[in-house]
Coordinates of C-alpha atoms in Angstrom, one line a residue:
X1 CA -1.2 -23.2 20.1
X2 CA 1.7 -21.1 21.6
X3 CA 4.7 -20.1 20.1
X4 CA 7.1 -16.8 20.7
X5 CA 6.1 -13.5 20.1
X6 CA 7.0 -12.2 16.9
X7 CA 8.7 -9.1 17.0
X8 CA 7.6 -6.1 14.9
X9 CA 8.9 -3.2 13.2
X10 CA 6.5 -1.0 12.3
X11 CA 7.4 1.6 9.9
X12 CA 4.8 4.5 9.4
X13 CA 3.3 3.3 12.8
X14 CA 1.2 6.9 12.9
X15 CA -0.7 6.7 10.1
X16 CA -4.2 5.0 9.1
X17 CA -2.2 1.3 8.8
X18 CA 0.4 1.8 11.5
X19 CA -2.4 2.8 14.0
X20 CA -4.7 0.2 13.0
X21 CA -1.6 -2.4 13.1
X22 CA -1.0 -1.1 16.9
X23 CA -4.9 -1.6 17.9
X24 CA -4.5 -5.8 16.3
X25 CA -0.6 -6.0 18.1
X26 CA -2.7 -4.5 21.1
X27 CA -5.2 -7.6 21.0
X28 CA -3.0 -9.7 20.9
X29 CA -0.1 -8.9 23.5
X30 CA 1.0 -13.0 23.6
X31 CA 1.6 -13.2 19.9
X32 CA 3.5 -9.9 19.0
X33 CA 5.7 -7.4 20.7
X34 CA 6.8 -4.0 19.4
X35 CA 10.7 -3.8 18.7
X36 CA 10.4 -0.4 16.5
X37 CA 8.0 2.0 15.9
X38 CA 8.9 5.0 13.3
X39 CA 7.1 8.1 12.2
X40 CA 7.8 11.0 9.6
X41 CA 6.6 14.2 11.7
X42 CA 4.0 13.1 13.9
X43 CA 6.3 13.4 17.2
X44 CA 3.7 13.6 19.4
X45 CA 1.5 10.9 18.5
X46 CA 4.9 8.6 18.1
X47 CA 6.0 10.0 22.1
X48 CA 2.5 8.5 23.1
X49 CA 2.4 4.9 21.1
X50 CA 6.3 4.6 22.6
X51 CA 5.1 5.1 25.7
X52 CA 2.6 2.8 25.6
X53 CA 3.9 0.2 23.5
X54 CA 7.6 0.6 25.2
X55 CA 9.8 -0.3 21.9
X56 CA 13.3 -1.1 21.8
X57 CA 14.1 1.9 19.1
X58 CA 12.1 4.9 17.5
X59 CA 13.4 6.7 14.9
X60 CA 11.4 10.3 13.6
X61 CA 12.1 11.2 10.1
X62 CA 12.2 14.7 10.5
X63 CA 15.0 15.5 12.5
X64 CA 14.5 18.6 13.7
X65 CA 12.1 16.8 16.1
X66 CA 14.9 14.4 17.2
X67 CA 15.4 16.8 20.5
X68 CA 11.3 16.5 21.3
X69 CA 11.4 13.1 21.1
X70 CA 14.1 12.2 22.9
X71 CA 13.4 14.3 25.6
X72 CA 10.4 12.6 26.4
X73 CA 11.4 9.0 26.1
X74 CA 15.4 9.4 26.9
X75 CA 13.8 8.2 31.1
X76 CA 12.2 5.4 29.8
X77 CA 15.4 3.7 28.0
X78 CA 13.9 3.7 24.6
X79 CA 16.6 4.7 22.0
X80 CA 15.7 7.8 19.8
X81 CA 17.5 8.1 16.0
X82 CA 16.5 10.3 13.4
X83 CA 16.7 10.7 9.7
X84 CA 16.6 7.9 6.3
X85 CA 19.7 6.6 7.0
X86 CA 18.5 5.7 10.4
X87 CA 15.5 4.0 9.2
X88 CA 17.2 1.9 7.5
X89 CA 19.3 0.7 9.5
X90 CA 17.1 -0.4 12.6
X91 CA 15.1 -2.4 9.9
X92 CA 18.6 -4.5 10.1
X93 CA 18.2 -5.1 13.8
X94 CA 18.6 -9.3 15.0
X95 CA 15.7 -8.5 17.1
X96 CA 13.3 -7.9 14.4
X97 CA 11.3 -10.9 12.5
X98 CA 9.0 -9.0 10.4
X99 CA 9.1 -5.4 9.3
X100 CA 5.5 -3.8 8.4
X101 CA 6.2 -1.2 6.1
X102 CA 3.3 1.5 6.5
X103 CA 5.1 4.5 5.1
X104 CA 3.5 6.3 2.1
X105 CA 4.7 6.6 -1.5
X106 CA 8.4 6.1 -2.4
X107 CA 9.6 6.5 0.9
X108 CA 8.9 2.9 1.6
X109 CA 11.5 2.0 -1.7
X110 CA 14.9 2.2 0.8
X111 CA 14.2 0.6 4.3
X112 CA 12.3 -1.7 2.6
X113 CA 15.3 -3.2 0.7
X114 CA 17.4 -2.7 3.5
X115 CA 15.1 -4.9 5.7
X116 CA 14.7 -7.6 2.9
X117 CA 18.8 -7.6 2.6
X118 CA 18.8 -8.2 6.3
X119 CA 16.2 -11.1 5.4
X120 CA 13.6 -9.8 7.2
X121 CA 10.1 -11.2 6.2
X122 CA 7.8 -8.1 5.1
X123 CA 4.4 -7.2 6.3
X124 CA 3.5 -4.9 3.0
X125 CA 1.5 -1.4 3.6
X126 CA 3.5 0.1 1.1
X127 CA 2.5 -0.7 -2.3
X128 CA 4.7 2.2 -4.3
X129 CA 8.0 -0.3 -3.6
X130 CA 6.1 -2.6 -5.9
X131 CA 5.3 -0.3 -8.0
X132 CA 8.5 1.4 -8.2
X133 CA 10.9 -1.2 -8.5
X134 CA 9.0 -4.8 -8.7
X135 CA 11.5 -6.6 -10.5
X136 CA 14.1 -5.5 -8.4
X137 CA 12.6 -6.3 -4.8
X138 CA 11.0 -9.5 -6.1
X139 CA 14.5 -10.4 -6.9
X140 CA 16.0 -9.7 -3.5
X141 CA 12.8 -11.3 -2.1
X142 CA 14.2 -14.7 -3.9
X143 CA 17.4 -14.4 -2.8
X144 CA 17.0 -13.8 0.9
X145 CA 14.6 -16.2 1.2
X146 CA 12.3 -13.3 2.4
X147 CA 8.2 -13.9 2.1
X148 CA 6.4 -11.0 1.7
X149 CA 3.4 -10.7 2.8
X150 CA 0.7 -8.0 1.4
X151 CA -1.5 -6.1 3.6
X152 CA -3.9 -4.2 0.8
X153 CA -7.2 -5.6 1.4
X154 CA -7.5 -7.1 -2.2
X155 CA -3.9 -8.5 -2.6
X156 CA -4.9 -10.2 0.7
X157 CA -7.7 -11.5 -0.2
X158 CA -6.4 -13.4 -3.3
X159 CA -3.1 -14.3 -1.4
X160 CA -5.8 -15.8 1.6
X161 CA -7.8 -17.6 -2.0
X162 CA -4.2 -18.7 -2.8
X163 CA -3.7 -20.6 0.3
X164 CA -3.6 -24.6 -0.3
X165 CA -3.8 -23.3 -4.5
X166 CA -0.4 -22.2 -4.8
X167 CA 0.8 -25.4 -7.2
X168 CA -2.5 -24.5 -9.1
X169 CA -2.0 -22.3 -12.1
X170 CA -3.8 -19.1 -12.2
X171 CA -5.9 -18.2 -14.7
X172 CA -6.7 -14.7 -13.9
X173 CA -7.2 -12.7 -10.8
X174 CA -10.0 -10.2 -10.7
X175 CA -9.0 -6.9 -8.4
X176 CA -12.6 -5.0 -6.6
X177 CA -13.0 -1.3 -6.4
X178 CA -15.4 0.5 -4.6
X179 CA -15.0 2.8 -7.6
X180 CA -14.5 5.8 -4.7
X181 CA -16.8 8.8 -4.3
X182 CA -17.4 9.7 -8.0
X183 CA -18.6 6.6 -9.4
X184 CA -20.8 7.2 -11.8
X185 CA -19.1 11.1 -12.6
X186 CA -18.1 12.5 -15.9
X187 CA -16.1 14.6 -17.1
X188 CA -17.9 17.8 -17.2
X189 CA -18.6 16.8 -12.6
X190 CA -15.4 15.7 -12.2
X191 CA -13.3 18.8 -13.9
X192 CA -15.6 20.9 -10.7
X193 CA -15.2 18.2 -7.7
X194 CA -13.6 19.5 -4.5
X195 CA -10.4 18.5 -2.3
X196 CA -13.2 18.2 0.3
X197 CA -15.5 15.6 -1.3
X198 CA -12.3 13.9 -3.0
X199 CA -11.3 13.0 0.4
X200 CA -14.6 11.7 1.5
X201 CA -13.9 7.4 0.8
X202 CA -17.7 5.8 0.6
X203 CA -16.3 2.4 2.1
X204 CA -12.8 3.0 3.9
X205 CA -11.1 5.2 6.5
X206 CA -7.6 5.7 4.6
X207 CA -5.1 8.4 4.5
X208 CA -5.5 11.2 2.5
X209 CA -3.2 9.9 0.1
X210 CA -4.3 7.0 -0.8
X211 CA -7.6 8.2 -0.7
X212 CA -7.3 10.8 -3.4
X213 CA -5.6 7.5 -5.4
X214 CA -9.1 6.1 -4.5
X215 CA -11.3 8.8 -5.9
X216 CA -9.1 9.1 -9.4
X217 CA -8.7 4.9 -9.7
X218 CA -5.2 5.5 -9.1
X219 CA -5.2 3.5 -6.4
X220 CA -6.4 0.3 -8.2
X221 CA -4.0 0.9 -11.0
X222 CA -1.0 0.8 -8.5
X223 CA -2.5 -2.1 -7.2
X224 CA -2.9 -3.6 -10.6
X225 CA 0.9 -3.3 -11.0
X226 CA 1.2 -4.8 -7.4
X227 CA -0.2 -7.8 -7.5
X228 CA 1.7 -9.1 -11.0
X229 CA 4.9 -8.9 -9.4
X230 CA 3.0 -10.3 -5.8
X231 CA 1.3 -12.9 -7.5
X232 CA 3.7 -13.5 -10.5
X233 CA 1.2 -12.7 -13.5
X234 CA 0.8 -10.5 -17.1
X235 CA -1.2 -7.4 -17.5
X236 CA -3.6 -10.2 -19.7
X237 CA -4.3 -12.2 -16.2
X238 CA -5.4 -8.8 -14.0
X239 CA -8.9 -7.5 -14.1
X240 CA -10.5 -4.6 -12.2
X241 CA -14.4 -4.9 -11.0
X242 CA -16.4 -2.1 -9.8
X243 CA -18.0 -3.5 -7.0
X244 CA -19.1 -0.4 -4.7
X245 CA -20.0 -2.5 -1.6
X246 CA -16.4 -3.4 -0.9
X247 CA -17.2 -7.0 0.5
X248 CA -16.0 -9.0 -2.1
X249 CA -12.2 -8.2 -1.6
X250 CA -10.9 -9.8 -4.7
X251 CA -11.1 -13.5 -6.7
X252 CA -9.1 -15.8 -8.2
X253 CA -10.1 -18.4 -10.9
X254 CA -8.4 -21.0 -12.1
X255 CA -7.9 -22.6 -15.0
X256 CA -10.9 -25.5 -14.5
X257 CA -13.0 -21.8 -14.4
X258 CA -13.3 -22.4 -10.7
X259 CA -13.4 -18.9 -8.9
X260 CA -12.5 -18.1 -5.0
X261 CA -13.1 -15.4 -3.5
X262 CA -12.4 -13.5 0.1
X263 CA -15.4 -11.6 1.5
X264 CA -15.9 -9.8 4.3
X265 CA -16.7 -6.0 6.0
X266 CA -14.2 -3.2 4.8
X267 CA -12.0 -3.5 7.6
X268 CA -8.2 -2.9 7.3
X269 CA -7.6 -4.7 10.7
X270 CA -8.7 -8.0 9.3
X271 CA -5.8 -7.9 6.5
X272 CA -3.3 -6.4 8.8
X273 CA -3.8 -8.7 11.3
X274 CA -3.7 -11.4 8.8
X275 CA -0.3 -10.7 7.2
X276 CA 1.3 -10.4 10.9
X277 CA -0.1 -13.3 12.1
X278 CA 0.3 -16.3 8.8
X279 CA -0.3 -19.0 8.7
X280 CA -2.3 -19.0 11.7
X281 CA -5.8 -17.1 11.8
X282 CA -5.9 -15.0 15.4
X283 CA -9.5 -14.5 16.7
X284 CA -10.8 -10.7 16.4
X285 CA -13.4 -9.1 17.8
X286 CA -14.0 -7.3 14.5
X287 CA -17.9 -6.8 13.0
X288 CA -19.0 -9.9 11.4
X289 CA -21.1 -9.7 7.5
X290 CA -24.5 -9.9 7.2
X291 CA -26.0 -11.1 4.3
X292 CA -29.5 -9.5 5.0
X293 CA -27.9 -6.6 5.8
X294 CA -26.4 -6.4 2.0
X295 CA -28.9 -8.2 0.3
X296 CA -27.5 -6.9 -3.7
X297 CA -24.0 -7.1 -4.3
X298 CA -23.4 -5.4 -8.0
X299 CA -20.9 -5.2 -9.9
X300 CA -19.7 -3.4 -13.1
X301 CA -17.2 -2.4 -15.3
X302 CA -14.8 0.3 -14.7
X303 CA -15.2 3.7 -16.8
X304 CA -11.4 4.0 -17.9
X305 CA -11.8 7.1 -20.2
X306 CA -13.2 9.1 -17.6
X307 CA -10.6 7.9 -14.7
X308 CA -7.5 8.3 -16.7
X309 CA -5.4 6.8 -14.2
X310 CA -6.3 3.2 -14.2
X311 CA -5.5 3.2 -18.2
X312 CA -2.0 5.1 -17.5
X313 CA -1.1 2.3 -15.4
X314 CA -1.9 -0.6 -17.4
X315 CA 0.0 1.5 -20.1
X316 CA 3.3 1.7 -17.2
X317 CA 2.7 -1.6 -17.0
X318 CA 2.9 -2.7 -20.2
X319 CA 5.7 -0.3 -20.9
X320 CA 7.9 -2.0 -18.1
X321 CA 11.4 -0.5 -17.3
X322 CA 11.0 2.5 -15.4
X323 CA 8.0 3.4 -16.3
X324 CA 6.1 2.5 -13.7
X325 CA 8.8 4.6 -11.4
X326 CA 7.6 7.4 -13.4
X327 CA 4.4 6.8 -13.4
X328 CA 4.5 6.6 -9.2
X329 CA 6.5 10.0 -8.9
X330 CA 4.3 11.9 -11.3
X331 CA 1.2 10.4 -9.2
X332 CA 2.8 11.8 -5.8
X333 CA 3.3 14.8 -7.2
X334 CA 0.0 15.3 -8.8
X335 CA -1.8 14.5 -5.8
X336 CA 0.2 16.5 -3.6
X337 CA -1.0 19.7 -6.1
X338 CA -4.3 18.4 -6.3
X339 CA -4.8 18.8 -2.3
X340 CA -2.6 22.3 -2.3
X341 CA -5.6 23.5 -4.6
X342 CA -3.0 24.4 -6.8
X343 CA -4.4 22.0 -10.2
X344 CA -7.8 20.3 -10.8
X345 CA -9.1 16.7 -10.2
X346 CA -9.1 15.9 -14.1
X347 CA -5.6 17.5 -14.5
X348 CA -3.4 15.1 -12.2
X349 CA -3.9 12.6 -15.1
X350 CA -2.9 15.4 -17.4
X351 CA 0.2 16.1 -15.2
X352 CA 1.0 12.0 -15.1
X353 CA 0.6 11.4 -18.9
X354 CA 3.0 14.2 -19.4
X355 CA 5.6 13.0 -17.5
X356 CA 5.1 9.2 -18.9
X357 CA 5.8 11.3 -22.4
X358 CA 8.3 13.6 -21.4
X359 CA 10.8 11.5 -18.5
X360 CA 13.9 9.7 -20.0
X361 CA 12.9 5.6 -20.3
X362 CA 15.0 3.0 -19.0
X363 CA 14.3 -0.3 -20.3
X364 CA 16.3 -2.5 -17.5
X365 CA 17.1 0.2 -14.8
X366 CA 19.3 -0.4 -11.5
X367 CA 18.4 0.9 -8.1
X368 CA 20.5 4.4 -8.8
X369 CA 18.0 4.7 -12.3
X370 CA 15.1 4.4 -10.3
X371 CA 16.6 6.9 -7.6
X372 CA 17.3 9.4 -10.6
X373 CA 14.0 8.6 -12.5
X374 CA 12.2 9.5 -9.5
X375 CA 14.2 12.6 -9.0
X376 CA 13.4 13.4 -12.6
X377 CA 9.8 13.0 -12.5
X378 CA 9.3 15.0 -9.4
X379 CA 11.0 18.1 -10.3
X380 CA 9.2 18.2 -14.4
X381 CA 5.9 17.5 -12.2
X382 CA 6.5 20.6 -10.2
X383 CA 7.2 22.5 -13.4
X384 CA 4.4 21.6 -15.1
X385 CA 1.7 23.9 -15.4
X386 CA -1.9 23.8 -16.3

């Protein structure tokens, strides 16, 4: 089957998802090109992908490396911006069909609505936008006719069980976690665990971010509050599974009690790949499952009163409004003093309930409330001390 290259925006294109996203565009050099690649301080790393990749634009956050950069790719007439305001512009290009937004936390919130005005479909990395303002980028979604496409491994896997289903009613979706390095912990092991063996993932070679949100269920929470506005659904209709293999991705049943589910080797590529390529399914090279190899998948329930988090963001959730804003900002925030040594692993949920307490709620907030709500958040999370 040929068809023309898709042309791809990849924001946050020198982290764990951009560089994976560059090694699947790299595969397959007849179905996608590269029109922008962006980065927040990594100028070096960026330099080297332009180079190779030979975008149209690049655009580094931080612009005090604007110089840097385009110094070195000025000869090879690839335009250089710098700064937000950039960003979100070059999502707006005509030469763009799908923008994958890779950036962590809020920072995906802006460009991200600025590509979906410019009705861009969206090859989502970033799940805080969801998380932040669902109701709000659904809504856009709608109305630019935008698809958006999600590249988390288990909102993948029930958006790939979804496929041919979608005039079927859901009955409930069931989210996997590999339960991270401190399955298993209490209280009394987790108030003494370590930056270092927080950010040692069993299963998955992630950011430091998103791995800390791993190791204090964080993570699936955010992805809890993901996938209703993805997939449309109440709190009642999510479920998380411990399942510390990681090969079943996720499952949907539906409502004759038949279940589907998408299984395969924690591999990021596979769901990256998939988003930038739908509908069609591109051949990979990538490891292929073994039963034998895995002969006890096991599954159990989640231990919400030890790992806070999950709980806090049902309770966002269920709150609505801006809540789960808060709830994102506080996380951030937390995680950030969590890896600055500066509070413990047990206290980041401390630091988030306190801000879901303490943060002015908005029941039906605009973009400017979640702008200030995030604002708010971040500077009582800073004050906070424990």
């Amino acid at each position: 089957m040929t068809s023309a290259k898709k042309h791809i925006a990849l924001l946050g294109s020198t982290g764990s998802i951009g560089t994976q996203a560059l090694e699947v565009i790299a595969s397959h050099p007849d179905q996608f090109e590269v029109e922008v690649l962006t980065a927040g301080s990594n100028a070096q790393l960026l330099i080297e992908q332009a180079q190779r990749f030979n975008p149209n634009v690049v655009v580094i956050g931080n612009e005090e490396l604007y110089d840097h950069v385009f110094a070195a790719l000025d000869p090879l007439d690839i335009k250089v911006y710098a700064g937000t305001a950039a960003l979100c512009s070059v999502v707006q290009m005509d030469t763009i069909d799908m923008v994958l937004t890779a950036l962590v936390g809020y920072a995906g919130l802006k460009p991200t609505i600025a590509a979906i005005e410019a009705k861009k479909h969206i090859a989502l990395a970033n799940k805080e936008t969801l998380v932040v303002a669902g109701d709000l980028i659904t809504s856009l979604a709608r109305e630019n006719a935008v698809n958006i496409y999600p590249v988390d491994s288990e909102h993948s896997a029930i958006f790939q069980c979804l496929v041919g289903e979608f005039h079927n009613p859901i009955e409930k979706i069931v989210l996997t976690a590999s339960g991270g390095p401190f399955r298993g912990f209490d209280k009394v092991k987790l108030a003494r665990v370590t930056k270092a063996q927080a950010l040692k993932h069993p299963n998955w070679d992630m950011g430091a971010k998103i791995t800390i949100d791993s190791a204090s269920l964080m993570n699936k929470g955010l992805e809890v509050i993901e996938a209703k506005w993805l997939f449309a659904l109440s709190a009642r209709q999510i479920e998380v599974i411990v399942h510390p293999q990681s090969i079943v991705h996720s499952l949907v049943q539906f409502k004759d009690g038949s279940m589907k589910a998408q299984m395969g080797l924690p591999d990021m590529k596979l769901p990256i790949q998939y988003a930038l390529a739908y509908p069609q399914r591109l051949s990979s090279d990538f490891p292929r499952f073994n039963f034998l190899d895995y002969p006890q998948l096991t599954f159990e329930q989640p231990d919400i009163e030890t790992f806070r988090n999950l709980q806090l963001a049902y309770d966002a959730m269920n709150k609505g409004g801006n809540m789960p804003c808060i709830l994102n900002a506080a996380n951030e925030v937390a995680v950030e003093k969590f890896l600055n040594d500066d509070i413990g692993f047990l206290e980041m949920s401390d630091l988030i309930a306190d801000c879901m307490h303490k943060v002015s709620f908005i029941e039906k907030p605009s973009y400017e409330d979640y702008v200030h709500s995030d604002l708010e958040t971040r500077e009582l999370a800073k004050a906070l001390k424990y």
